[in-house]
Amino acid sequence: MPTSGPGTSVTPTQRSVFRHGRSMSNQSIGEGFNYKDTLQAAPTERRDGRSMSNVNANAPWGPRGASLVQSGAAPGSFSSDLKTVTLPRIGTPKADLGAFVSGDYGQGSSVATSEQKQKELREKINKETKIKIGSENLLEALISKNARQTKDQRQRVETELSSSNFKIAELKSQLDAEIERAYRPGTPPRTRLSGIFQGSPVKSPLKGANASQEVIHDTNNETESPTYILGEILQSLELEGMQPDYYVERANNLVDLFKRYPSLKYDLAWPIFGLRVQSMLVSDSRDVVAAGYRVTRHAIANRGSLQTIRNLNTDNLVILSLVKDNKASIEREQALKFVRAFLDVKNGVHELSRAVLRTVISIAEFHEDRLRNMALLTVCEVFVRKPALAVSAGAVTPLAAALAEGTYAGSETLAIAFLHLSDKPSGRALLKSGAELQAALTPFTDPLVVQGSEEKLKLNARLIASILKTWAGVFAFADCNFSALRSLVDSLRYPMPFARDLILDLLYEVLRIKPPSWASSFLAGRRLTTYGRVAYQKPDIPAILSKSDDEEGSQGASLVDHFTTLLTAMFIHCGLTDVSGSFFEAMVLSTLVEDLSDPMLKRKATLLLSEVLKLTNHSLPSELSAGLQILPRPLNTVVVSETGDEMLPTGTIYQIDSVSRTLDQQSGLDIKSYSTPASRFQEITSALRPTESSKSKLSIDMDELQFRATILDTQVLGSSNYLKWKWDLINDIIEGPLLNPKRLDDAIKATKFLKRLIAFYRPFKHRFSDARNTKPNQRYVRTGCALMKTLLHNPEGIIYLSESKLLRQLAECIAQLDPSSGLVSETPMLSAYRVAETLSGGYFALLGVLSGDSRGLHMIERWRMINMFYHIMELEDRDDLTQALLGNMDFSLDSHLRVMLSKALTACPKAIRIYATRLLRRYVTNHTIGSSTQDPKPSWCDWAIRLLVNQLYDPEVQVCEMAVQILEEACNRKAYLEYVVRCRPALDHLGEIGAPLLLRFLSTSLGYQYLDGLDYIGQEMDGWFHGRNTTYVTLVEASLARALTVQPERPVSMIDEPLKPYDHGTVPPHFYRELTRTVEGCKLLRESGHFDVFVSTIQDHWSENEDAEVMLKLKGCLWAVGNVGSMELGAPFLEETDAVELILKIATSSEVMTMRGTAFFVLGLISRSLHGMEIIAEHGWNAATDQIGRSLGFCLPPQLEALFSIKLSRPTQLARTRRRLPKTAKIVERDEDPVRNRVLELTIDLGNTVLTKRAAGDLYGIKTKSPESFNSVRLLREIMVILEAHAFGLRVRRFVLDLFDRAVVRRFILNTEDDEDDDSR
């Protein structure tokens, strides 16, 4: 049994600290800052020269001075003896931010937490996926060339592709294992820290290397008492006059003891412990001082311990350490980490003094300081947690300057602090001008700064985009009649190509415009003449999934689209110059279109112009968008011009319009093949089958001579090498002329065309079955599926197919895997390797086409394949085959295949059950399968609904959750919803997982009666009225923030992939909205009186701007009213009350920005109903509608200034209070010593930039002539008061404090008065 003694213990608290870290400090803040939290003695060298840091962590005993970090420390990190490490110029190792925490020190690339490991694996998968896609594209291009000339190159590309596929499969398996391990509690890892105290001075190591683990375990338990070790270490620190390494080693042992026993710091005897720590902090050795800060930081337990620590005069110690030069980098860094430890304790920020914060701010203002980024982050956190303290210390200036400079990598973090304070009037009053966020525009609005500042522009462009995705940021840019936004738009006029390009990209991101797939080709100047590529593209899945054919918006309204509509209107408003309708996009972008100096920028502006025009046409109310579709005057001039160069904009617009028409036609295509693949085999599943809308280029009525000539052109009859065949032409023949019975008969009897084609697909010919599973080769699978479908359409084809050897050999291949068949093969045709790496897996796609036809199904049954399918599903190690069967079979027909699917849903492993459950979504949500009516009956998919209802009782929660999501999506159709209700599913055991589906039941009378019988409605109504409304607010705001934040795409496993990845930013289901879908629900709502209570709450607290709890309750009432008003049956509730007037009042008069934003979204919800749109129109607001007059849920005020009427001015009285000095700062006037008075006056003059040089010279003269004047502790104390009251720079603070000797500083820290001062004078 492994040892579990103190040397290997890792407490849950310790793991939590390692995993999570600080709230805002886990992001990169520059190269100079090192997060490694280790200070230790010199690393012991082995005989071979390697550091003991590389020794296996499982060794039972470790040396006392074992190193805690890797031997090669990064610049600015801590050496083992707390001295700055001088590294060679060559081979400087990079900082390993995760090595200290992870405990896996054998590998340099180890990561700290499971989340970081998953992130690293996903990054590797993304990289290999890009390599795979590039190899596939190159291979596809090589196929079109001469096969003999490109043979060697094709082999190299295929080798690279095979390697990428193998790496992707291996990385995905590692990712799945890591995800599963993250959810499973594991044994705490053994780290190198665990070996320190096994060799501690408390007890020497055991004699003999063969001692049993039990003896070691018992010995540790008997001898290592944390209290005893603590006493021993503190006693050893009493010795004076020892070398610095002695104290550093004990301090590191003490820190490790606190980490291993986190509860020990709650029982410290501070009178003794504090003296030991204070003695270290006043040491003459910088390394010992740094070790003292580290020990003190790890001894912090709560706010009470912070108060005790401050009694040790640590505030002045920290100030004295932070002002030192870079030679004391370790001490300064540990001192700043000690300050940051205050922020990790609850209410610890209240124990942070203004004097310390001013010193940190001086570091943040000094650009050359290595700790500047860390200081900026610290100031930012204090600014958020205790803004009054930060403002009084002068924190606004350095934070705003960092935003304007564009050099700080975490500028979004700084912006969040300003956005947080700008929301409420109390926070805005603390800011100086209210225009701090507008500083981010500085690099764009100043043409002199643009040149040579590309990196700054990139950072600020990203910062501006993040600001414009928040309500506070929008209000900040809309201040003073949108002056900031106008400045950003006008900066497009500066002839700076790089800045213009960044602003165009910024507009794409802010307006959420997704460029079409052909945009890169268009920007590169290629002609868009190959419209076939566009025609065969998949439609935009998010757009299709967001559509709903159910009445009154069964899908949630998109808050992101409503927000984007407002931003579009703001940009339009910023460029309005005259009543003719020219706006900024048209005017400025047309200027770029006319600029012939940069063709790519011209095309980019043209593309953005068309996209913005399309956006305004679809999203803005007709009152605003009607006049915007006219070409602006400059572009109109270009159109009528006859010069060749200036005709490019007209041709570009024509090309964009043509492709847009093609994409619009494709948006209605059948998307039944859309499904996310579970493995590499899924690349050749249903997506490869031809859709109904695909049309052959060859006529079905082709005559015989032309048909034979076409067959000869395919090279099938002229060559046995299938690589020379023209597969595109073969596919056209199959989907065209072969559908004619006469032509099919000719192909069968008169030529060997069909015979050779069928022979190509026979498994034991080893042609199709041995082809590599690559993207170009998948055309063989598509052609094979089309061939099966064509043969099933004709009686002659059915006879030919049934008599061919293809199905017989397929049955034999499947029988090789059936244990009961008696057929055994050493290399099965459908082995795991062949299914993944070759097109052998494509045979399941061919069988899937047969399973969709009753005659094809009869062929499958003839060869006993279904029986073999049952046996294959029982194989424990071939889940890939089960997924291949389920993913390709067509279960539309009532056959044994449905029984097989039912078995997979109930009797197979968890992964297969999840996969099979996901497959049912295809049949309950894809309304084109099996029915062509506008409102299909559920009879053709009732079997799928029943299976999904059965999945609700699966023992795995993930299966139940997926079934709930699919049923919820299926309930978008009223007929399906009623059928689900008739199944009477029991969802009590699912808790919150089944709540969304139960809410959907309320939308029909049948569901209402069912839930009323279960007493669900009354309990749920009470829950929503008393608490769920406020929880709903958090859910909506989190969803909106997630949608507005750009999330990097990452591959996920089939099990963990969500079914609905595009729901972020939509209105989640609300109980009162579902309740008002029925007459019975409206009656219950009226009887309960809840709606009147909501309106009364809004009326009483609409102007609240300070109490967070009241504002949260107010937002919950707003969302409840909005959800009720979004239903047609809920409109009478709005008419009977003045709810709309109150919401409009909040949207235009509230002093809280997010409250106005909530009211704006609620008005959009209300406008979704016809009556709600009419009520809003009566108050002057405009609502956007589609072509047939249905509301889109987007509404805008008649004047945007009314929505952004908040003034960002600051009261002057608070500013005077903020600059008021403490009384102790006037101590200069009461001092009796003239020299001391002079020193204090000159110190104050150092804060004046005009007098700084002279005052510094005079102080240096006094120090030279009478150095005894600076031996006074009283003078130093008064100097510290002045430094707290004034905003001095870092160099000034360092200069003043360096005037005092170390002995004076020691007496000042130890509160020793100068008894000899008077005698000396």
Coordinates of C-alpha atoms in Angstrom, one line a residue, residues 272-625:
I272 CA 6.0 34.6 19.0
F273 CA 5.5 34.0 15.2
G274 CA 5.2 37.7 14.5
L275 CA 8.5 38.5 16.2
R276 CA 10.3 35.8 14.1
V277 CA 8.8 37.2 10.9
Q278 CA 9.6 40.8 11.8
S279 CA 13.2 39.9 12.5
M280 CA 13.4 38.5 9.0
L281 CA 11.7 41.5 7.4
V282 CA 14.3 43.9 9.0
S283 CA 17.2 41.8 8.0
D284 CA 20.1 43.3 6.0
S285 CA 19.9 40.5 3.5
R286 CA 17.4 41.0 0.7
D287 CA 16.9 37.3 0.3
V288 CA 15.9 36.9 3.9
V289 CA 13.5 39.8 3.6
A290 CA 11.9 38.2 0.6
A291 CA 11.6 34.9 2.5
G292 CA 10.0 36.8 5.3
Y293 CA 7.3 38.2 3.0
R294 CA 6.7 34.8 1.6
V295 CA 6.2 33.2 5.0
T296 CA 3.9 36.0 6.1
R297 CA 1.8 35.7 3.0
H298 CA 1.2 32.0 3.5
A299 CA 0.4 32.6 7.2
I300 CA -2.6 34.8 6.3
A301 CA -5.8 33.1 7.4
N302 CA -8.5 35.8 7.6
R303 CA -9.0 39.5 8.1
G304 CA -8.0 39.2 11.8
S305 CA -4.7 37.8 10.8
L306 CA -4.2 40.8 8.4
Q307 CA -4.8 43.2 11.3
T308 CA -2.3 41.3 13.4
I309 CA 0.3 41.4 10.6
R310 CA -0.2 45.1 10.1
N311 CA 0.6 45.7 13.7
L312 CA 4.1 44.5 12.9
N313 CA 4.5 47.7 10.9
T314 CA 4.4 45.8 7.6
D315 CA 2.9 48.7 5.7
N316 CA 6.1 50.7 6.1
L317 CA 8.2 47.6 5.4
V318 CA 6.4 47.0 2.1
I319 CA 6.8 50.6 1.1
L320 CA 10.5 50.5 1.8
S321 CA 10.9 47.3 -0.2
L322 CA 8.8 48.4 -3.2
V323 CA 10.8 51.6 -3.8
K324 CA 14.1 49.8 -4.0
D325 CA 15.9 49.4 -7.3
N326 CA 16.0 46.4 -9.6
K327 CA 18.9 44.8 -7.7
A328 CA 16.3 43.8 -5.1
S329 CA 14.0 42.4 -7.6
I330 CA 13.2 39.3 -5.6
E331 CA 12.4 41.3 -2.5
R332 CA 10.2 43.7 -4.5
E333 CA 8.3 40.9 -6.2
Q334 CA 7.6 39.1 -2.9
A335 CA 6.5 42.4 -1.3
L336 CA 4.1 43.0 -4.2
K337 CA 2.8 39.4 -3.9
F338 CA 2.3 40.1 -0.2
V339 CA 0.1 43.1 -1.1
R340 CA -1.9 41.0 -3.5
A341 CA -2.5 38.4 -0.8
F342 CA -4.7 41.0 0.9
L343 CA -7.1 40.7 -2.1
D344 CA -7.4 36.9 -1.6
V345 CA -8.9 37.3 1.8
K346 CA -12.6 38.2 2.3
N347 CA -12.8 41.9 3.0
G348 CA -9.0 42.0 3.0
V349 CA -9.0 45.0 0.7
H350 CA -10.2 47.1 3.6
E351 CA -7.0 46.4 5.4
L352 CA -4.9 47.8 2.6
S353 CA -3.5 51.3 3.5
R354 CA -3.5 54.2 1.1
A355 CA 0.3 54.6 1.7
V356 CA 1.0 51.1 0.3
L357 CA -1.5 51.6 -2.6
R358 CA 0.2 54.9 -3.6
T359 CA 3.5 53.1 -3.7
V360 CA 2.0 50.4 -5.9
I361 CA 0.5 53.1 -8.1
S362 CA 3.9 54.7 -8.5
I363 CA 5.2 51.4 -9.8
A364 CA 2.3 51.2 -12.3
E365 CA 3.2 54.7 -13.6
F366 CA 6.9 53.8 -14.1
H367 CA 7.1 52.3 -17.6
E368 CA 10.5 50.8 -17.2
D369 CA 9.8 48.9 -14.1
R370 CA 9.6 45.1 -14.4
L371 CA 6.7 44.9 -12.0
R372 CA 4.6 47.4 -13.8
N373 CA 2.1 45.0 -15.3
M374 CA 1.7 43.2 -11.9
A375 CA 1.2 46.6 -10.2
L376 CA -1.4 47.6 -12.8
L377 CA -3.4 44.5 -12.2
T378 CA -3.2 45.0 -8.5
V379 CA -4.4 48.6 -8.8
C380 CA -7.2 47.4 -11.1
E381 CA -8.4 44.9 -8.5
V382 CA -8.4 47.4 -5.7
F383 CA -10.2 49.8 -8.1
V384 CA -13.0 47.3 -8.5
R385 CA -13.3 46.1 -4.9
K386 CA -12.8 49.4 -3.0
P387 CA -13.0 52.3 -5.6
A388 CA -13.0 55.1 -3.0
L389 CA -9.6 54.0 -1.7
A390 CA -8.2 53.6 -5.2
V391 CA -9.5 57.0 -6.4
S392 CA -8.2 58.8 -3.3
A393 CA -4.8 57.2 -4.0
G394 CA -4.8 58.4 -7.6
A395 CA -5.4 55.1 -9.4
V396 CA -7.5 56.5 -12.2
T397 CA -4.6 58.2 -14.0
P398 CA -2.3 55.2 -14.5
L399 CA -5.2 52.9 -15.5
A400 CA -6.5 55.4 -18.1
A401 CA -3.0 55.9 -19.4
A402 CA -2.5 52.2 -19.8
L403 CA -5.7 52.1 -21.9
A404 CA -4.5 54.9 -24.1
E405 CA -1.0 53.5 -24.6
G406 CA -2.1 50.1 -26.0
T407 CA 1.0 48.4 -24.6
Y408 CA -0.7 46.5 -21.7
A409 CA -1.7 43.0 -22.9
G410 CA -4.6 42.8 -20.4
S411 CA -6.2 46.0 -21.4
E412 CA -9.7 44.4 -21.4
T413 CA -9.2 43.8 -17.7
L414 CA -8.6 47.5 -17.1
A415 CA -11.6 48.3 -19.2
I416 CA -13.8 46.0 -17.1
A417 CA -12.9 48.0 -14.0
F418 CA -14.1 51.3 -15.6
L419 CA -17.2 49.6 -17.0
H420 CA -18.1 48.2 -13.6
L421 CA -17.9 51.7 -12.0
S422 CA -19.6 53.5 -14.8
D423 CA -22.8 51.5 -14.4
K424 CA -24.1 53.3 -11.3
P425 CA -24.1 57.0 -10.4
S426 CA -22.1 56.4 -7.3
G427 CA -19.3 54.7 -9.3
R428 CA -19.4 57.4 -12.1
A429 CA -19.0 60.1 -9.4
L430 CA -15.5 58.7 -8.5
L431 CA -14.2 59.1 -12.1
K432 CA -12.6 62.3 -13.1
S433 CA -14.1 63.0 -16.4
G434 CA -16.2 60.0 -17.4
A435 CA -14.3 59.8 -20.6
E436 CA -11.6 57.4 -19.4
L437 CA -12.8 54.6 -21.7
Q438 CA -12.5 56.9 -24.7
A439 CA -8.8 56.8 -24.3
A440 CA -8.8 53.5 -26.1
L441 CA -9.5 55.5 -29.3
T442 CA -6.2 57.5 -29.0
P443 CA -4.0 55.4 -31.3
F444 CA -6.7 55.6 -34.1
T445 CA -7.6 59.2 -33.9
D446 CA -4.1 60.5 -33.9
P447 CA -2.5 60.1 -37.3
L448 CA 1.0 60.7 -35.9
V449 CA 0.7 57.8 -33.5
V450 CA -0.5 55.3 -36.2
Q451 CA 2.7 55.0 -38.1
G452 CA 4.9 52.3 -36.5
S453 CA 2.4 51.4 -33.8
E454 CA 0.8 48.3 -35.4
E455 CA 0.8 46.3 -32.2
K456 CA -0.8 49.1 -30.2
L457 CA -3.5 49.4 -32.8
K458 CA -4.2 45.7 -32.7
L459 CA -4.5 45.7 -28.9
N460 CA -6.7 48.8 -28.9
A461 CA -8.9 47.4 -31.7
R462 CA -9.6 44.4 -29.6
L463 CA -10.2 46.6 -26.6
I464 CA -12.7 48.8 -28.4
A465 CA -14.6 45.7 -29.6
S466 CA -14.8 44.4 -26.0
I467 CA -16.0 47.8 -24.8
L468 CA -18.7 48.1 -27.4
K469 CA -20.1 44.7 -26.3
T470 CA -21.3 46.1 -23.0
W471 CA -23.9 48.5 -22.0
A472 CA -21.6 50.7 -20.1
G473 CA -19.2 50.8 -23.0
V474 CA -21.9 51.8 -25.4
F475 CA -23.1 54.6 -23.1
A476 CA -19.5 55.8 -22.8
F477 CA -19.0 56.0 -26.6
A478 CA -22.5 57.6 -27.0
D479 CA -21.7 60.5 -24.6
C480 CA -21.7 64.0 -26.0
N481 CA -23.8 63.1 -29.0
F482 CA -21.7 60.0 -30.0
S483 CA -18.5 62.0 -30.2
A484 CA -16.3 59.0 -29.5
L485 CA -18.0 56.9 -32.1
R486 CA -17.8 59.7 -34.7
S487 CA -14.1 59.9 -34.0
L488 CA -13.6 56.2 -34.7
V489 CA -15.6 56.5 -38.0
D490 CA -13.8 59.6 -39.1
S491 CA -10.4 57.9 -38.5
L492 CA -11.2 55.9 -41.7
R493 CA -10.4 59.0 -43.6
Y494 CA -6.8 59.0 -42.6
P495 CA -4.6 57.5 -45.4
M496 CA -3.2 54.8 -43.1
P497 CA -3.9 51.4 -44.7
F498 CA -3.1 49.3 -41.6
A499 CA -5.4 51.4 -39.4
R500 CA -8.1 51.4 -42.0
D501 CA -7.9 47.6 -42.2
L502 CA -8.1 47.2 -38.5
I503 CA -11.2 49.5 -38.2
L504 CA -12.9 47.5 -41.0
D505 CA -12.2 44.3 -39.1
L506 CA -13.5 46.0 -36.0
L507 CA -16.8 46.8 -37.7
Y508 CA -17.1 43.3 -38.9
E509 CA -16.8 42.0 -35.4
V510 CA -18.9 44.6 -33.6
L511 CA -21.8 44.3 -36.1
R512 CA -21.3 40.5 -36.0
I513 CA -21.0 40.2 -39.8
K514 CA -19.7 36.8 -40.8
P515 CA -17.9 37.1 -44.1
P516 CA -19.0 34.5 -46.7
S517 CA -16.7 31.6 -47.5
W518 CA -15.6 33.2 -50.7
A519 CA -14.6 36.4 -49.1
S520 CA -10.9 35.5 -49.0
S521 CA -10.9 34.7 -52.7
F522 CA -12.7 37.9 -53.5
L523 CA -10.3 40.0 -51.4
A524 CA -7.4 38.4 -53.2
G525 CA -8.7 39.6 -56.5
R526 CA -9.9 36.3 -57.9
R527 CA -13.0 36.3 -60.1
L528 CA -16.1 34.7 -58.7
T529 CA -17.2 32.9 -61.8
T530 CA -17.3 29.3 -60.3
Y531 CA -20.7 29.6 -58.7
G532 CA -21.0 25.8 -58.5
R533 CA -18.7 25.9 -55.5
V534 CA -21.1 28.3 -53.7
A535 CA -24.1 26.3 -54.8
Y536 CA -22.9 23.1 -53.1
Q537 CA -22.0 24.8 -49.8
K538 CA -24.0 23.8 -46.8
P539 CA -26.4 26.4 -45.6
D540 CA -25.7 28.4 -42.5
I541 CA -26.8 26.0 -39.8
P542 CA -27.2 28.6 -37.0
A543 CA -29.6 30.5 -39.2
I544 CA -31.6 27.4 -40.0
L545 CA -31.7 26.2 -36.5
S546 CA -33.0 29.5 -35.2
K547 CA -36.0 29.4 -37.5
S548 CA -39.2 28.1 -36.1
D549 CA -42.5 27.4 -37.8
D550 CA -44.4 27.4 -34.5
E551 CA -46.6 30.2 -33.6
E552 CA -45.6 33.0 -31.2
G553 CA -41.9 32.2 -31.2
S554 CA -41.2 28.8 -29.7
Q555 CA -37.5 29.6 -30.0
G556 CA -36.1 32.3 -27.7
A557 CA -35.8 35.8 -29.0
S558 CA -32.2 36.7 -29.9
L559 CA -30.9 39.5 -27.5
V560 CA -27.6 39.6 -29.4
D561 CA -29.4 40.5 -32.7
H562 CA -31.4 43.2 -30.9
F563 CA -28.1 44.6 -29.4
T564 CA -26.5 44.5 -32.9
T565 CA -29.4 46.3 -34.4
L566 CA -28.9 49.1 -31.9
L567 CA -25.2 49.3 -32.7
T568 CA -26.0 49.5 -36.4
A569 CA -28.4 52.3 -35.8
M570 CA -25.8 54.1 -33.7
F571 CA -23.2 53.9 -36.5
I572 CA -25.8 55.1 -39.0
H573 CA -26.7 58.0 -36.8
C574 CA -23.0 59.0 -36.4
G575 CA -22.6 59.5 -40.1
L576 CA -25.9 61.3 -40.9
T577 CA -24.8 64.4 -42.7
D578 CA -27.9 65.5 -44.7
V579 CA -31.5 64.4 -45.3
S580 CA -30.5 62.7 -48.6
G581 CA -29.8 59.5 -46.7
S582 CA -26.0 59.2 -47.0
F583 CA -24.6 57.7 -43.8
F584 CA -21.1 56.8 -42.6
E585 CA -20.9 53.4 -44.1
A586 CA -22.0 54.6 -47.5
M587 CA -20.0 57.9 -47.4
V588 CA -16.8 56.7 -45.8
L589 CA -16.7 53.2 -47.4
S590 CA -17.5 54.7 -50.8
T591 CA -14.5 56.9 -50.3
L592 CA -12.4 53.8 -49.7
V593 CA -14.0 52.2 -52.8
E594 CA -12.8 55.1 -54.9
D595 CA -9.3 54.9 -53.4
L596 CA -7.2 53.0 -56.1
S597 CA -4.0 52.9 -54.0
D598 CA -5.0 49.7 -52.1
P599 CA -7.1 47.3 -54.1
M600 CA -7.6 44.8 -51.3
L601 CA -8.8 47.5 -48.9
K602 CA -11.2 48.7 -51.6
R603 CA -12.7 45.2 -52.0
K604 CA -13.0 44.9 -48.2
A605 CA -14.8 48.1 -48.0
T606 CA -17.1 47.2 -50.8
L607 CA -18.0 43.8 -49.2
L608 CA -18.6 45.5 -45.9
L609 CA -20.9 48.1 -47.6
S610 CA -23.1 45.4 -49.1
E611 CA -23.2 43.5 -45.8
V612 CA -24.2 46.6 -43.9
L613 CA -26.9 47.4 -46.4
K614 CA -28.3 43.8 -46.1
L615 CA -28.1 44.1 -42.3
T616 CA -30.1 47.3 -42.3
N617 CA -32.7 45.9 -44.6
H618 CA -33.3 42.9 -42.5
S619 CA -32.9 44.3 -39.0
L620 CA -33.8 48.0 -38.8
P621 CA -37.3 49.3 -38.8
S622 CA -38.6 50.3 -42.2
E623 CA -38.7 53.9 -41.1
L624 CA -34.9 53.9 -40.8
S625 CA -33.9 51.4 -43.5

